[in-house]
Amino acid sequence: MESEKLEQVWRAVCDQVKSYNNIDPSQINAFFSRLQPQAMSEDFLMLTADNDFIKTWIERHYVDFIKQALMDLYRTAFTVLIEVDIAAEAARANPAAPAPATGASTAGAPAAPATSAGAATGTPASDGGHAAAGEPAVVQPAVQQTATEQAPRAAHAAAAYEARGCEELEGDPYDEDETDGPDRPTSTLTFENFVIGDSNRMAYSMAVAVAEMPGKAHLNPLFIYGKSGLGKTHLLRAIQNYVHETMPNLSTIYVDSAELLSDYMEASAAHDKEKSSYKNFKTRYEEADVLLIDDVQYLQGKKQTLDIVFQIFNKLTGQGRQVVLSADRAPKNIDIDERYKSRFNSGGTFDIQPPEIETKLGIVKSFVDEYRATEGKASFAIPDDIQMYIAESSSSNIRELKSAVTKVIYQMTFFNQPDLSLDDVRSLLENHFSGGPSKRLTIADIQKEVETFYKVSHADLVGKKRTRNIIYARQIAIYLSRQMLDLPFNDIGKKFNRDHSTVMYSVTNVEEKMKESRELREELETLKQLIREI
């Protein structure tokens, strides 16, 4: 089949897959753009992926949808084969290639990725970054495109940067101001010290892809969301750091939404948009090559600021310059105009889930390692049982986790208690955690929050009514009671006037729905946070 015809067929397949229920079109754009059709016959399609991670991910999650799309389009059962592009693999393996290096030897570059187990032990995955024990390696996208395929300004800057032997360009119009400010990188937040686990692997991979090649259409904007304390800011700062280190002649600006709002209010104080203060405000952001805006959910209800952000957003993406956004919820769940939601969701949208125990333990170990390095105390150690207790007891908020480690470190060093026992740590952190064993929740607490969230009465929640909204709220409350309190089904049933089998069915039903519905998973995380804050 001719290459042009093959590309047309592949585009039709992609569009067909995006039309299916429970498919996120932005993720299809992100992943399928990393596939190239190579050959096709009556019942066979061969694709190549640019690395092993993409190959494995597509095979696990999307190959059945590709087969279904081919069946729907051609009424024929297809065999779909995906192979890794050998040339792309060789380009990544060749350190002399002109692509930016992705090893720990490059300043600010991502370290060799680890699996969850690797993250927990602080040991990088072996074999050139491939994950161990059958797990897919974290994508470290190689730069394969030519300069003309990249975003215009990023391509120009990268080519000039390489031509000068990676020296600083003199008089480059896009150089950053050397004074301190929000567009300066935060050196401590890099890809190297981001602990990777199953809960954040995809968001991390896409952040790396954007950092290495800012401005690519399928990831512009990049939207990362997840509740507070899961690492969104870390990834945004890591992108800023990486671009600053590898392409210093590109202007990178990181700004929190609260700061952006404050800047706008100050610039607009005179209520005269011709004033230089307003022009300077808008020009600063419009001249960024990479603009990173954190916590955009705080712009809800700020119509004028949103309008300005939208103008800046459209101008930058229209010129092929990169925009990265973060929020504590998906774009569709932010209370803003539909046109903003649509544009925010038009590139790649990826969530960070609460970390599993292995990832939290990896973060604890990483924080202890950082303390040893910065304080020059090579022999300092926190016993393994104490590290595990902190990981198991903490909520999903990484800030809470790190502050618990800090408390233990200070107790062992400043208060001279190097032989701190697990019982001592339990007493020390008794009131520290917002969730976990130290939080004394009750079924009544959970019922109250669920009733408020779904606007149902307590009498209806525990009564006999079976309207759809009441059954839904009741099953959610039962599921949360089981998960957060780990009580027997029978004990939970007594509080809802239900028997053992009804409670078991409710829990199983919610668990099954969670597999298919990201919206439900977000609802449950929001409810858990509300309950923990009681």
Short mmCIF file of N, CA and C in Angstrom, two decimals, residues 450-451 454-480 496 498 502-503 505-507 509-510 513 520 523-524:
data_model
loop_
_atom_site.label_atom_id
_atom_site.label_comp_id
_atom_site.label_asym_id
_atom_site.label_seq_id
_atom_site.Cartn_x
_atom_site.Cartn_y
_atom_site.Cartn_z
N VAL A 450 -20.86 12.14 52.80
CA VAL A 450 -21.51 11.64 51.58
C VAL A 450 -22.88 12.29 51.40
N GLU A 451 -23.62 12.42 52.49
CA GLU A 451 -24.95 13.05 52.43
C GLU A 451 -24.84 14.49 51.96
N TYR A 454 -23.67 14.55 48.06
CA TYR A 454 -24.68 14.14 47.09
C TYR A 454 -26.07 14.71 47.37
N LYS A 455 -26.15 15.52 48.44
CA LYS A 455 -27.41 16.21 48.77
C LYS A 455 -28.56 15.22 49.00
N VAL A 456 -28.32 14.25 49.87
CA VAL A 456 -29.37 13.33 50.30
C VAL A 456 -29.45 13.38 51.83
N SER A 457 -30.61 13.05 52.37
CA SER A 457 -30.77 13.08 53.82
C SER A 457 -30.26 11.79 54.44
N HIS A 458 -29.99 11.86 55.75
CA HIS A 458 -29.52 10.66 56.44
C HIS A 458 -30.62 9.59 56.46
N ALA A 459 -31.86 10.04 56.62
CA ALA A 459 -32.98 9.09 56.65
C ALA A 459 -33.07 8.32 55.33
N ASP A 460 -32.84 9.03 54.21
CA ASP A 460 -32.88 8.36 52.91
C ASP A 460 -31.68 7.44 52.71
N LEU A 461 -30.51 7.89 53.19
CA LEU A 461 -29.29 7.10 52.99
C LEU A 461 -29.41 5.73 53.66
N VAL A 462 -29.98 5.69 54.86
CA VAL A 462 -30.07 4.43 55.60
C VAL A 462 -31.46 3.81 55.52
N GLY A 463 -32.35 4.46 54.76
CA GLY A 463 -33.73 3.98 54.67
C GLY A 463 -33.95 3.03 53.51
N LYS A 464 -35.22 2.91 53.11
CA LYS A 464 -35.61 1.91 52.11
C LYS A 464 -35.80 2.48 50.71
N LYS A 465 -35.68 3.80 50.55
CA LYS A 465 -35.87 4.39 49.23
C LYS A 465 -34.83 3.84 48.24
N ARG A 466 -35.27 3.64 46.98
CA ARG A 466 -34.39 3.04 46.00
C ARG A 466 -34.33 3.86 44.71
N THR A 467 -34.48 5.19 44.83
CA THR A 467 -34.27 6.02 43.65
C THR A 467 -32.79 6.00 43.29
N ARG A 468 -32.50 6.27 42.04
CA ARG A 468 -31.14 6.08 41.54
C ARG A 468 -30.10 6.89 42.31
N ASN A 469 -30.41 8.17 42.59
CA ASN A 469 -29.40 9.00 43.26
C ASN A 469 -29.15 8.55 44.69
N ILE A 470 -30.17 8.02 45.35
CA ILE A 470 -30.00 7.56 46.74
C ILE A 470 -29.22 6.25 46.77
N ILE A 471 -29.55 5.32 45.86
CA ILE A 471 -28.79 4.06 45.80
C ILE A 471 -27.32 4.34 45.52
N TYR A 472 -27.06 5.27 44.60
CA TYR A 472 -25.69 5.61 44.24
C TYR A 472 -24.92 6.14 45.46
N ALA A 473 -25.53 7.11 46.16
CA ALA A 473 -24.88 7.69 47.35
C ALA A 473 -24.68 6.64 48.44
N ARG A 474 -25.66 5.77 48.62
CA ARG A 474 -25.58 4.72 49.64
C ARG A 474 -24.42 3.77 49.34
N GLN A 475 -24.29 3.36 48.09
CA GLN A 475 -23.21 2.44 47.73
C GLN A 475 -21.83 3.10 47.89
N ILE A 476 -21.76 4.37 47.58
CA ILE A 476 -20.49 5.10 47.77
C ILE A 476 -20.13 5.15 49.25
N ALA A 477 -21.11 5.46 50.10
CA ALA A 477 -20.85 5.54 51.55
C ALA A 477 -20.43 4.18 52.10
N ILE A 478 -21.06 3.12 51.63
CA ILE A 478 -20.69 1.77 52.08
C ILE A 478 -19.28 1.42 51.64
N TYR A 479 -18.97 1.73 50.39
CA TYR A 479 -17.63 1.44 49.86
C TYR A 479 -16.56 2.19 50.66
N LEU A 480 -16.78 3.48 50.92
CA LEU A 480 -15.80 4.28 51.66
C LEU A 480 -15.66 3.78 53.10
N PHE A 496 -26.20 0.84 58.15
CA PHE A 496 -26.97 1.24 56.97
C PHE A 496 -28.30 0.46 56.89
N ARG A 498 -28.63 -2.69 56.48
CA ARG A 498 -28.50 -3.65 55.40
C ARG A 498 -27.81 -4.91 55.90
N THR A 502 -25.67 -7.43 51.01
CA THR A 502 -25.92 -6.14 50.36
C THR A 502 -24.68 -5.26 50.43
N VAL A 503 -24.03 -5.26 51.59
CA VAL A 503 -22.81 -4.47 51.74
C VAL A 503 -21.72 -4.99 50.80
N TYR A 505 -22.11 -6.59 47.99
CA TYR A 505 -22.46 -6.23 46.61
C TYR A 505 -22.13 -4.77 46.32
N SER A 506 -22.45 -3.88 47.26
CA SER A 506 -22.20 -2.45 47.07
C SER A 506 -20.72 -2.17 46.85
N VAL A 507 -19.88 -2.80 47.68
CA VAL A 507 -18.43 -2.59 47.56
C VAL A 507 -17.93 -3.10 46.21
N ASN A 509 -19.62 -3.55 43.45
CA ASN A 509 -20.20 -2.75 42.37
C ASN A 509 -19.42 -1.46 42.16
N VAL A 510 -19.08 -0.77 43.25
CA VAL A 510 -18.30 0.47 43.14
C VAL A 510 -16.91 0.18 42.58
N LYS A 513 -17.16 -0.28 38.85
CA LYS A 513 -17.41 0.99 38.16
C LYS A 513 -16.16 1.86 38.12
N LEU A 520 -15.62 8.83 38.44
CA LEU A 520 -15.95 8.24 39.74
C LEU A 520 -14.71 8.19 40.62
N GLU A 523 -14.26 11.57 42.05
CA GLU A 523 -15.26 11.83 43.09
C GLU A 523 -14.84 11.20 44.41
N LEU A 524 -14.39 9.95 44.34
CA LEU A 524 -14.00 9.23 45.55
C LEU A 524 -12.79 9.87 46.21
#
